[in-house]
C-alpha cells in the first residue's frame, strides 16, 4: 500500500482501510481516506508494510525519517517512545496528548485507553503548571497520566503522575506559650525549657536536641508553633516576637519562607509530621503516622514546595524521583489550587 | 576556674593552664594566659568545668550562648559540630579551617591532626572554587578535608572531599569517517550505517540503537567522534558538518555544550567510557573498565561538569551525593586547573 506524505500526515486511499485500519488498527478515518501520523508511518515503513511517496518519488526509511523530523518538532523523540510501546505489545493512538495507550490486549475503537502518555526530551524545561494541568485533564476522563522522558542517548524513562491525598494521625503536643522559654539565634531557635523541649520533641518530633536539656528547632517549626499559639519566641534582646516579625526575620535566610511555611502548616494541620528533607535533597520528609520519638516510623513522602511558577529541569526532577524511590519514598510536589494540593511522580514499568 | 569573655575569646589567667591546657587540652597559650574559643568555653560551661564573666557579671549557659552567637557568625552551627566531635571522643582544635581534628586517641600538641573540618550551614551557598581551594590547602599539608553540613534542624552530615585520578582502559573503536553515514536531526544524530553503528555501540558503548540497523548517538558523543576524526556527520541537507558548525548547532540545545564536551573528551581520552547520567540526575555516569557491550561493568563514578564559577546549593549537593552513594557510585565534579581535574564528595562516618 502506498501513502502520500502531506505535512505531518501520511494519507492513504480507501483501499488501505481494511488492512491498516480494520485489521492492524493504525490511523484515523477522514471521509473515505485513512490518515497516519508520522510515527505510525515510520514504524510501518521500517517493517515494510507500506510505501510512502512525496513529490512523485518513493521515500526510503532514511529519507522519510529526515523529512518527518523536519515536519514535526521532536519527531525522533516521539518515534522512540512510539516504537518502544508498540514493540512491547501495546496499541497506541497518537493524539493531542502525544499518545493514548490501551491496556494490554486492548485495541483502538474496541477498548478504552488507559494511559495518557506525554513525551518530552530531557533537555526541555517542564513547567509545573503543565504537569498539574495535564494531570487534571487526565483525571477528568479517568485516565492515568504518564510522562515519557527521552534522554540525550535516547533511553526512555516512564514516570506515573498521581494526585496525592495527604492525611496523618499526629495530634498537637499539649504545650502553652510561656515567656522566656525560647530565643531566635540567627537561623534557628533554641528552647531553653526542659519540659517544653521534651514534649515538642517526643510527641511532635519537633527539632533536634542541642543537649540533654535544650532543643533546637528550625525556623519553619518555630513559625508554625507561634502561628498555632503553642510557643513564645523572643529575640536576643528578650523581646517577644510576633508571627509577622518572626517571618520577616526568617525571610532574610530563606526568601521562599512564606511558601514553605504554608505547605508545612498544611501538612501539620492535616496530622502529618514534616521534618527537613535535607539529607534527601528535598524540602521535607513526611510521616503519615507518628506517635512518639521512641518509635519513629518510615517516612512515606519527600515533599518539595517549589511554587506554582516553578519550571522543572528534567535532570534535577529525575534525580529527585530516583533518590526518593531508592529510599522507598514517594516524591511529591505541593501546589496551590483552592488550598494546598499534592501530586507525586514515580518511575513505572509500563 | 573563671574566664573573661573578650570579643570572640574567653581569657584565663596562668592558674588555668595546668588543668585546662596541659591536662584537658583546651585552648591556646598567649604569653602567660590561656585563650579559649567560644565553642570550647560553651562546651566547658555546659559541663560546669569553668565559669565565665562579662561586664563584672557571671554568665549562665543561656546568657553565654546568646552572647557568643552575637559575637561570632554561625556560632550555634559550629557549636553543634564541635560538641558532636567531642562527644564522640575526638580532640578538636579550633582554627582557621574551623576545626582540626585529631585521630582517635591523639591529643593536641602531642599528635598530628588528621582532618580539616569545615563547618557550613545548609542554607549557605558554597562556591566550587572554595571547595577546590580548601582541598588543595589540605592536600598540601597531607590532611583529609571534611565538610560538616548542619541542616536547618541541626542534624550534621559529614562529607569527605577527595582528589580523584581518572584512568580507564577503553580503546577507540576502529572506524573511519565515511560520507553519508550519519545525520544530525534536531538534538541527536542518527547513524544509518549498520557496520559503523555496530562497532561504535559494541566496543565503545556509544549511543543507543534506534532499531536493529541504526544507532542514535548524543550531541556530545557525535562532537567527540568528529573531533577525533572517527565519524562524519551531515546536516539534513546532506552537507558535511565541521566540528565548529556542529558545536554551534549543539549549543542551541545546550548552552554549556563546550564545557561538557571538554570534560567528556578528557574522560574518553583517558580511556574511560562516559554515558549520560540522566537517570541519576547527573551529567555522566563513568565506567573505568569497558571492553564490550556484552559485559557492561558497574559504572564507578557520576560526574558533573558544572563550571569553575559554579556555586553549590547544599540541598542539591546533598541530593547528588546521596543518590550516587545509594547506587554504589562516587559523586565526582570536574574543574579546570592545568587541564581537567576531578574531586569527589562522599558521606563519611567520622
XYZ file of C-alpha atoms in Angstrom:
700
model
C 0.000 0.000 0.000
C 1.248 3.417 -0.923
C 0.611 6.603 1.056
C 1.321 10.241 0.317
C 3.311 12.407 2.728
C 1.296 15.577 3.300
C 2.688 17.877 6.003
C 2.596 15.914 9.249
C 0.328 13.146 7.905
C 0.632 10.235 5.510
C -2.616 9.826 3.572
C -3.923 6.576 2.075
C -6.898 5.809 -0.167
C -9.914 3.693 0.800
C -8.082 0.517 -0.282
C -5.815 0.762 2.765
C -8.684 0.772 5.272
C -9.386 -2.988 5.582
C -5.787 -3.962 6.375
C -4.210 -0.934 8.038
C -7.222 0.345 9.935
C -9.608 -2.549 10.484
C -7.084 -5.336 10.939
C -3.934 -3.639 12.256
C -5.618 -0.630 13.951
C -3.427 2.135 12.586
C -4.523 5.632 11.671
C -7.749 7.594 11.703
C -10.508 7.737 9.074
C -11.080 11.058 7.327
C -14.061 10.564 4.986
C -13.065 7.653 2.750
C -9.362 8.190 3.390
C -7.028 6.952 6.056
C -4.536 9.273 7.729
C -1.481 8.004 9.557
C 0.595 10.063 11.981
C 4.286 10.328 11.078
C 5.345 7.953 13.847
C 2.862 5.330 12.624
C 4.065 5.670 9.051
C 7.759 5.459 10.053
C 7.058 2.335 12.074
C 5.184 0.623 9.229
C 7.768 1.761 6.683
C 10.568 0.192 8.724
C 8.570 -3.037 8.807
C 7.954 -2.759 5.050
C 4.172 -2.817 5.467
C 3.719 0.409 3.483
C 5.435 2.649 0.938
C 5.455 6.438 1.182
C 5.714 8.919 -1.674
C 6.411 12.616 -1.742
C 6.812 14.853 -4.799
C 6.301 11.838 -7.044
C 9.255 9.987 -5.504
C 9.291 6.992 -3.217
C 10.987 7.616 0.170
C 13.144 5.039 1.901
C 13.195 4.911 5.713
C 16.114 7.289 5.998
C 14.656 9.885 3.603
C 11.247 9.643 5.304
C 12.774 9.912 8.781
C 14.699 13.077 7.881
C 11.605 14.681 6.305
C 9.432 13.699 9.247
C 11.887 15.238 11.689
C 11.674 18.465 9.715
C 7.862 18.386 9.586
C 7.236 17.703 13.281
C 9.048 19.064 16.291
C 10.661 16.309 18.378
C 9.600 13.666 15.857
C 12.642 11.466 16.636
C 11.849 11.576 20.331
C 8.195 10.701 19.816
C 9.185 7.894 17.439
C 11.492 6.361 20.031
C 8.635 6.184 22.538
C 6.048 5.061 19.991
C 8.305 2.250 18.812
C 9.075 1.175 22.377
C 5.377 0.946 23.281
C 4.461 -0.923 20.071
C 7.368 -3.349 20.440
C 6.140 -4.172 23.892
C 2.742 -5.090 22.529
C 0.645 -2.015 23.231
C -1.751 -0.375 20.831
C -1.023 3.327 20.692
C -3.226 6.094 19.375
C -1.376 9.322 18.525
C -3.377 12.378 19.571
C -3.291 15.680 21.404
C -1.582 14.266 24.498
C 1.057 12.626 22.296
C -0.186 9.078 22.851
C -3.226 7.333 24.242
C -2.144 3.846 25.242
C -4.531 0.913 25.552
C -4.301 -1.716 28.247
C -2.519 -4.879 27.126
C -4.707 -6.654 24.585
C -6.989 -3.614 24.115
C -7.436 -2.256 20.589
C -8.362 1.243 19.382
C -12.094 1.681 18.626
C -12.824 -1.504 20.584
C -11.370 -0.880 24.038
C -10.952 2.165 26.267
C -7.473 3.658 26.551
C -5.878 3.707 29.976
C -2.835 5.967 29.860
C -2.247 9.445 28.523
C 1.439 9.452 27.639
C 3.236 12.786 27.289
C 6.595 12.549 25.512
C 9.313 15.002 26.397
C 13.004 15.361 25.602
C 15.358 15.506 28.573
C 16.531 18.952 27.566
C 13.118 20.620 27.508
C 12.160 22.588 30.618
C 8.807 21.453 32.032
C 6.603 23.991 33.832
C 4.890 22.645 36.929
C 1.625 24.208 35.706
C 1.813 21.971 32.629
C 2.039 18.867 34.801
C -0.842 19.883 37.087
C -2.958 20.956 34.097
C -2.375 17.681 32.265
C -2.961 15.687 35.433
C -6.340 17.388 35.924
C -7.257 16.733 32.276
C -6.365 13.040 32.654
C -8.233 12.691 35.968
C -11.338 14.335 34.468
C -11.662 11.453 31.996
C -10.327 8.815 34.428
C -7.017 8.190 32.665
C -3.616 7.651 34.220
C -1.073 10.277 33.331
C 2.386 9.161 32.216
C 5.471 11.197 31.362
C 7.874 9.517 28.937
C 11.206 11.293 29.201
C 13.769 10.567 26.498
C 17.361 11.279 27.492
C 20.129 12.505 25.211
C 21.143 8.942 24.371
C 17.529 8.044 23.539
C 16.830 5.970 26.616
C 13.248 6.263 27.872
C 12.107 6.616 31.475
C 8.393 6.372 32.223
C 7.004 8.291 35.185
C 3.478 7.894 36.534
C 1.896 11.141 37.770
C -0.682 10.777 40.555
C -2.739 13.039 42.794
C -1.875 12.514 46.463
C -4.282 12.894 49.358
C -2.262 13.827 52.447
C -3.686 12.681 55.783
C -1.999 11.775 59.071
C -2.775 10.960 62.682
C -0.416 13.112 64.758
C -2.063 15.410 67.316
C -0.553 18.689 68.566
C 1.545 18.398 71.768
C -0.096 19.968 74.822
C 2.161 22.940 75.370
C 1.312 26.577 76.038
C 3.351 29.642 75.156
C 5.419 30.780 78.145
C 7.611 33.850 78.459
C 11.373 33.376 78.223
C 11.311 29.793 77.037
C 12.984 30.238 73.682
C 15.269 32.524 71.676
C 15.810 33.098 67.972
C 19.564 32.851 67.314
C 20.451 33.664 63.697
C 18.793 30.916 61.619
C 17.438 28.638 64.340
C 15.574 28.778 67.653
C 16.793 27.361 70.957
C 14.187 26.270 73.507
C 15.787 26.548 76.949
C 12.896 24.989 78.879
C 13.447 21.317 79.511
C 9.765 20.318 79.773
C 8.588 22.113 76.639
C 11.650 20.802 74.780
C 10.807 17.274 75.812
C 7.121 17.404 74.850
C 7.715 19.032 71.486
C 10.458 16.616 70.549
C 8.968 13.422 71.953
C 5.349 13.790 70.834
C 5.619 16.094 67.825
C 9.113 15.258 66.548
C 9.980 18.949 66.573
C 13.642 19.972 66.347
C 16.783 18.225 67.432
C 18.246 18.218 70.971
C 21.078 20.702 71.477
C 21.948 18.656 74.551
C 20.033 16.762 77.234
C 18.237 19.892 78.434
C 17.655 22.079 75.397
C 16.061 21.753 71.986
C 16.956 23.450 68.710
C 14.078 23.867 66.287
C 14.087 25.169 62.733
C 12.659 28.475 61.549
C 9.629 26.854 59.941
C 8.885 24.746 63.022
C 9.106 27.812 65.251
C 6.907 29.912 62.953
C 4.253 27.202 62.924
C 4.297 26.851 66.718
C 3.901 30.626 67.066
C 1.097 30.592 64.474
C -0.836 27.883 66.333
C -0.251 29.598 69.673
C 1.903 26.828 71.129
C 5.202 28.647 71.684
C 6.542 32.084 72.535
C 9.827 33.069 70.898
C 11.973 36.041 71.923
C 14.780 37.792 70.083
C 18.256 38.022 71.643
C 17.141 41.189 73.475
C 14.396 39.136 75.172
C 11.570 40.873 73.301
C 8.661 38.593 72.355
C 8.387 38.227 68.575
C 5.070 38.429 66.722
C 4.476 35.964 63.880
C 4.962 38.769 61.351
C 8.232 39.874 62.893
C 9.455 36.293 63.026
C 8.536 35.611 59.393
C 10.270 38.810 58.313
C 13.480 37.672 60.052
C 13.192 34.156 58.608
C 12.837 35.543 55.078
C 16.320 37.039 55.353
C 17.638 33.472 55.474
C 15.051 31.865 53.208
C 13.459 34.126 50.599
C 10.765 31.487 49.957
C 9.969 31.121 53.634
C 6.275 32.049 53.367
C 5.554 29.410 50.752
C 7.480 26.824 52.736
C 5.567 27.720 55.902
C 2.231 27.448 54.082
C 2.985 23.885 52.937
C 4.498 22.928 56.293
C 1.418 24.234 58.130
C -0.884 22.385 55.732
C 0.929 19.098 56.424
C 0.983 19.622 60.202
C -2.673 20.732 60.251
C -3.567 17.534 58.373
C -1.914 15.454 61.112
C 1.306 14.619 59.250
C 4.742 15.212 60.672
C 7.072 17.104 58.347
C 10.805 17.173 59.025
C 13.579 18.609 56.925
C 14.344 16.539 53.838
C 17.887 17.919 53.638
C 19.638 14.552 53.729
C 17.481 13.567 50.750
C 17.950 16.892 48.996
C 14.286 17.806 49.248
C 12.179 20.230 51.256
C 10.508 17.836 53.687
C 10.363 14.199 54.575
C 6.832 13.441 55.725
C 5.498 10.865 58.192
C 1.873 9.756 57.964
C 1.765 8.019 61.327
C 3.801 9.457 64.153
C 3.081 8.864 67.815
C 6.337 9.136 69.706
C 10.047 9.625 69.206
C 10.624 6.149 70.673
C 9.128 4.562 67.592
C 9.884 6.661 64.530
C 8.027 5.159 61.567
C 9.207 5.090 57.953
C 8.567 8.446 56.277
C 6.420 7.817 53.220
C 6.888 11.028 51.263
C 9.512 13.514 50.247
C 7.758 16.811 49.536
C 9.078 19.845 47.668
C 7.322 23.210 47.937
C 8.571 24.832 44.767
C 5.912 27.373 43.877
C 3.354 27.215 41.113
C 5.549 29.071 38.635
C 8.348 26.543 39.021
C 9.865 25.110 35.864
C 11.399 21.667 36.251
C 14.733 20.834 34.716
C 14.260 17.205 33.912
C 17.708 16.155 35.085
C 17.000 17.551 38.544
C 13.495 16.051 38.510
C 14.920 12.679 37.542
C 17.382 12.896 40.427
C 14.663 13.729 42.963
C 12.481 10.842 41.903
C 15.320 8.351 41.635
C 16.553 9.251 45.086
C 13.077 9.080 46.648
C 12.456 5.674 45.088
C 15.875 4.406 46.217
C 14.860 5.039 49.832
C 11.331 3.656 49.304
C 9.599 7.019 49.440
C 7.242 8.810 47.086
C 8.414 12.091 45.593
C 5.574 14.587 45.939
C 5.225 18.223 44.967
C 2.912 20.777 46.568
C 0.917 23.266 44.543
C -1.799 25.753 45.326
C -5.289 25.461 43.919
C -8.168 26.051 46.321
C -5.737 25.285 49.123
C -2.597 23.164 49.020
C -2.624 20.075 46.804
C -0.010 17.446 46.059
C 0.973 15.233 43.168
C 3.587 12.518 43.106
C 5.908 11.280 40.397
C 7.321 7.769 40.357
C 9.091 5.547 37.866
C 6.793 2.941 36.392
C 7.263 -0.029 34.157
C 4.592 0.310 31.515
C 38.232 28.486 87.126
C 36.888 31.775 85.935
C 37.457 33.244 82.459
C 36.648 36.624 80.974
C 34.607 36.930 77.775
C 36.537 39.239 75.436
C 35.097 39.501 71.919
C 35.293 36.009 70.407
C 37.611 34.597 73.091
C 37.371 33.613 76.736
C 40.609 34.507 78.526
C 42.013 32.759 81.610
C 44.976 33.526 83.847
C 48.068 31.321 84.263
C 46.303 29.324 87.002
C 44.047 27.672 84.393
C 46.952 26.305 82.333
C 47.750 23.087 84.257
C 44.196 21.715 84.169
C 42.523 23.185 81.071
C 45.534 23.214 78.767
C 48.001 20.612 79.989
C 45.556 18.008 81.245
C 42.366 18.528 79.206
C 43.990 20.050 76.083
C 41.711 23.022 75.618
C 42.711 26.450 74.336
C 45.866 28.106 73.141
C 48.615 29.821 75.190
C 49.077 33.561 74.687
C 52.052 34.619 76.844
C 51.120 33.518 80.344
C 47.411 33.476 79.574
C 45.124 30.837 78.121
C 42.581 31.696 75.430
C 39.566 29.508 74.700
C 37.477 29.730 71.548
C 33.770 30.368 72.161
C 32.799 26.794 71.286
C 35.334 25.439 73.766
C 34.098 27.751 76.501
C 30.424 26.881 75.836
C 31.226 23.200 75.991
C 33.128 23.510 79.282
C 30.484 25.833 80.715
C 27.746 23.300 79.989
C 29.851 20.682 81.783
C 30.408 23.102 84.680
C 34.191 22.931 84.354
C 34.545 26.698 84.100
C 32.741 29.937 84.900
C 32.603 32.893 82.507
C 32.266 36.554 83.399
C 31.474 39.603 81.313
C 30.978 43.184 82.486
C 31.576 42.029 86.060
C 28.678 39.547 85.922
C 28.745 35.790 85.803
C 27.057 34.305 82.681
C 24.987 31.126 82.780
C 24.968 28.823 79.743
C 21.982 30.526 78.155
C 23.360 34.052 78.596
C 26.772 32.964 77.325
C 25.272 31.128 74.333
C 23.252 34.173 73.254
C 26.288 36.472 73.586
C 28.520 34.035 71.733
C 26.045 33.802 68.861
C 26.153 37.584 68.616
C 29.949 37.705 68.721
C 30.640 35.017 66.106
C 28.805 34.322 62.880
C 27.292 30.828 62.789
C 28.406 30.171 66.361
C 25.422 27.838 67.022
C 26.262 25.805 63.945
C 29.921 25.499 64.846
C 28.987 24.562 68.412
C 26.747 21.740 67.217
C 29.629 20.218 65.260
C 32.219 20.859 67.961
C 30.042 19.193 70.556
C 29.336 16.238 68.295
C 33.043 15.625 67.667
C 33.964 15.977 71.350
C 31.134 13.714 72.491
C 32.425 11.071 70.136
C 35.841 11.194 71.740
C 37.855 13.362 69.376
C 40.191 16.155 70.372
C 39.343 19.224 68.337
C 41.464 22.308 67.785
C 39.513 25.379 66.631
C 41.440 27.305 63.962
C 41.280 28.924 60.555
C 39.642 25.921 58.887
C 37.037 25.807 61.647
C 38.390 22.628 63.256
C 41.492 20.500 63.116
C 40.508 17.045 64.325
C 42.969 14.544 65.749
C 42.835 10.834 65.085
C 41.132 8.859 67.841
C 43.331 8.964 70.929
C 45.520 11.763 69.520
C 45.926 14.914 71.595
C 46.742 18.490 70.567
C 50.448 19.390 70.897
C 51.281 15.685 71.146
C 49.827 14.143 67.961
C 49.358 15.326 64.374
C 45.832 16.271 63.305
C 44.277 14.289 60.503
C 41.172 16.109 59.314
C 40.477 19.701 58.384
C 36.772 20.121 59.142
C 34.892 22.984 57.512
C 31.531 23.735 59.125
C 28.749 25.141 56.993
C 25.050 25.795 57.465
C 22.715 24.102 54.985
C 21.450 27.458 53.796
C 24.811 28.936 52.864
C 25.737 28.746 49.170
C 29.138 27.090 48.654
C 31.284 28.164 45.687
C 33.064 25.320 43.931
C 36.276 27.387 43.992
C 36.107 27.364 47.802
C 35.990 23.569 47.836
C 38.860 23.136 45.376
C 40.927 25.809 47.161
C 40.410 24.203 50.561
C 41.088 20.758 49.139
C 44.414 21.953 47.727
C 45.311 23.562 51.065
C 44.539 20.309 52.907
C 46.440 18.158 50.403
C 49.485 20.445 50.638
C 49.859 19.554 54.321
C 48.625 15.964 53.883
C 45.326 16.393 55.709
C 41.956 14.968 54.784
C 39.310 17.552 54.002
C 35.883 17.200 55.592
C 32.735 19.264 55.134
C 30.368 19.232 58.112
C 26.984 20.441 56.885
C 24.418 21.354 59.528
C 20.827 21.250 58.326
C 18.004 23.512 59.485
C 17.077 21.064 62.245
C 20.702 20.913 63.420
C 21.487 17.453 62.118
C 25.073 17.060 60.895
C 26.227 15.292 57.761
C 29.966 14.763 57.257
C 31.326 14.628 53.718
C 34.855 13.624 52.823
C 36.377 15.565 49.918
C 38.981 13.727 47.843
C 41.013 14.311 44.685
C 40.182 11.723 42.024
C 42.615 10.414 39.430
C 40.603 9.307 36.381
C 42.086 6.473 34.322
C 40.457 3.786 32.178
C 41.282 1.034 29.713
C 38.875 1.521 26.792
C 40.489 1.936 23.354
C 38.889 3.820 20.437
C 36.832 1.658 18.012
C 38.452 1.211 14.618
C 36.109 3.243 12.453
C 36.865 5.819 9.772
C 34.738 8.776 8.740
C 32.654 7.906 5.676
C 30.369 10.176 3.683
C 26.620 9.822 4.161
C 26.791 7.608 7.214
C 25.070 9.874 9.712
C 22.725 12.838 10.034
C 22.126 15.438 12.743
C 18.380 15.516 13.444
C 17.439 18.243 15.920
C 19.134 17.277 19.200
C 20.585 13.868 18.279
C 22.479 12.126 15.495
C 21.329 9.015 13.630
C 23.978 6.710 12.168
C 22.401 4.896 9.224
C 25.346 2.588 8.526
C 24.898 -0.789 10.154
C 28.607 -1.651 10.470
C 29.705 1.651 11.972
C 26.680 1.600 14.277
C 27.628 -1.856 15.467
C 31.294 -1.080 16.140
C 30.636 2.173 17.956
C 27.945 0.670 20.147
C 29.552 -2.683 20.849
C 33.143 -1.639 21.514
C 32.779 1.986 22.610
C 29.299 1.943 24.169
C 28.335 4.912 22.013
C 24.646 5.762 21.611
C 21.558 3.629 21.801
C 20.126 1.527 18.958
C 17.230 3.171 17.119
C 16.434 -0.308 15.808
C 18.426 -3.359 14.694
C 20.153 -1.449 11.910
C 20.638 2.108 13.098
C 22.209 3.872 16.054
C 21.253 7.123 17.736
C 24.090 8.959 19.437
C 24.034 12.082 21.565
C 25.362 15.500 20.602
C 28.418 15.189 22.822
C 29.250 11.710 21.528
C 28.955 12.907 17.931
C 31.075 16.014 18.559
C 33.803 13.894 20.146
C 33.798 11.400 17.251
C 34.090 14.290 14.776
C 36.869 15.846 16.876
C 38.876 12.620 16.927
C 38.288 12.039 13.196
C 36.218 8.874 13.659
C 32.875 9.941 12.179
C 31.450 12.217 9.513
C 28.130 13.881 10.304
C 25.913 15.657 7.762
C 23.040 18.070 8.281
C 19.566 17.251 6.927
C 20.592 18.807 3.588
C 23.418 16.201 3.336
C 26.181 18.785 3.859
C 29.143 17.555 5.891
C 29.406 19.452 9.176
C 32.678 20.807 10.548
C 33.329 20.471 14.272
C 32.753 24.204 14.719
C 29.450 24.120 12.844
C 28.340 21.084 14.841
C 29.255 22.663 18.176
C 27.412 25.850 17.207
C 24.258 23.818 16.499
C 24.628 21.812 19.706
C 24.930 24.994 21.768
C 21.405 25.945 20.709
C 20.189 22.944 22.708
C 22.812 23.024 25.450
C 24.302 26.424 26.231
C 27.059 24.742 28.250
C 27.922 22.330 25.459
C 31.574 23.332 25.110
C 32.332 22.737 28.765
C 30.509 19.420 28.678
C 32.420 18.364 25.560
C 35.733 19.298 27.169
C 35.084 17.046 30.178
C 33.619 14.275 28.017
C 36.678 14.359 25.737
C 39.011 14.305 28.749
C 37.290 11.186 30.116
C 37.265 9.404 26.733
C 40.887 10.394 26.014
C 41.848 8.912 29.383
C 40.276 5.587 28.392
C 37.087 5.896 30.421
C 33.631 5.454 28.950
C 31.221 8.271 29.757
C 27.493 7.828 29.191
C 24.668 10.145 30.086
C 23.924 10.234 33.804
C 20.343 11.371 33.203
C 18.695 8.529 35.099
C 20.850 9.524 38.074
C 20.265 13.218 37.552
C 23.907 13.933 36.796
C 25.974 14.797 33.739
C 27.729 11.483 33.150
C 27.992 8.019 34.555
C 31.550 6.835 34.026
C 32.980 3.344 33.510
C 36.620 2.681 34.310
C 36.815 -0.693 32.568
C 34.759 -1.218 29.448
C 35.536 -3.810 26.803
C 32.297 -4.785 25.138
C 28.557 -4.199 25.297
C 28.106 -7.898 26.124
C 29.621 -7.356 29.540
C 28.768 -3.896 30.812
C 30.634 -3.321 34.095
C 29.417 -1.308 37.071
C 29.962 2.411 36.488
C 32.089 3.724 39.324
C 31.504 7.463 39.062
C 28.808 10.013 38.461
C 30.460 13.156 37.097
C 29.043 16.663 36.859
C 30.711 19.291 34.673
C 29.382 22.420 36.316
C 31.962 25.084 35.541
C 34.505 26.640 37.847
C 32.239 29.540 38.799
C 29.526 27.183 39.993
C 28.009 27.805 43.407
C 26.573 24.749 45.105
C 23.252 24.877 46.869
C 23.808 22.403 49.623
C 20.406 20.773 49.312
C 21.115 19.910 45.676
C 24.642 18.806 46.543
C 23.303 16.584 49.302
C 20.865 15.012 46.849
C 23.585 14.278 44.280
C 25.831 12.615 46.812
C 23.069 10.662 48.493
C 21.843 9.357 45.165
C 25.339 8.405 43.973
C 26.018 6.564 47.225
C 22.652 4.787 47.079
C 23.696 3.213 43.761
C 27.245 2.491 44.965
C 28.897 5.202 42.892
C 31.177 8.091 43.752
C 29.904 11.594 43.064
C 32.674 13.496 41.303
C 32.918 17.030 39.971
C 35.174 18.243 37.156
C 37.079 21.507 37.339
C 39.740 23.154 35.232
C 43.217 23.817 36.515
C 46.129 22.985 34.217
C 43.729 20.672 32.395
C 40.650 18.910 33.733
C 40.738 17.695 37.340
C 38.189 15.919 39.497
C 37.238 15.774 43.129
C 34.695 13.533 44.791
C 32.379 14.038 47.732
C 31.069 11.185 49.824
C 29.339 10.779 53.153
C 31.688 9.598 55.849
C 31.279 8.460 59.408
C 33.919 10.344 61.340
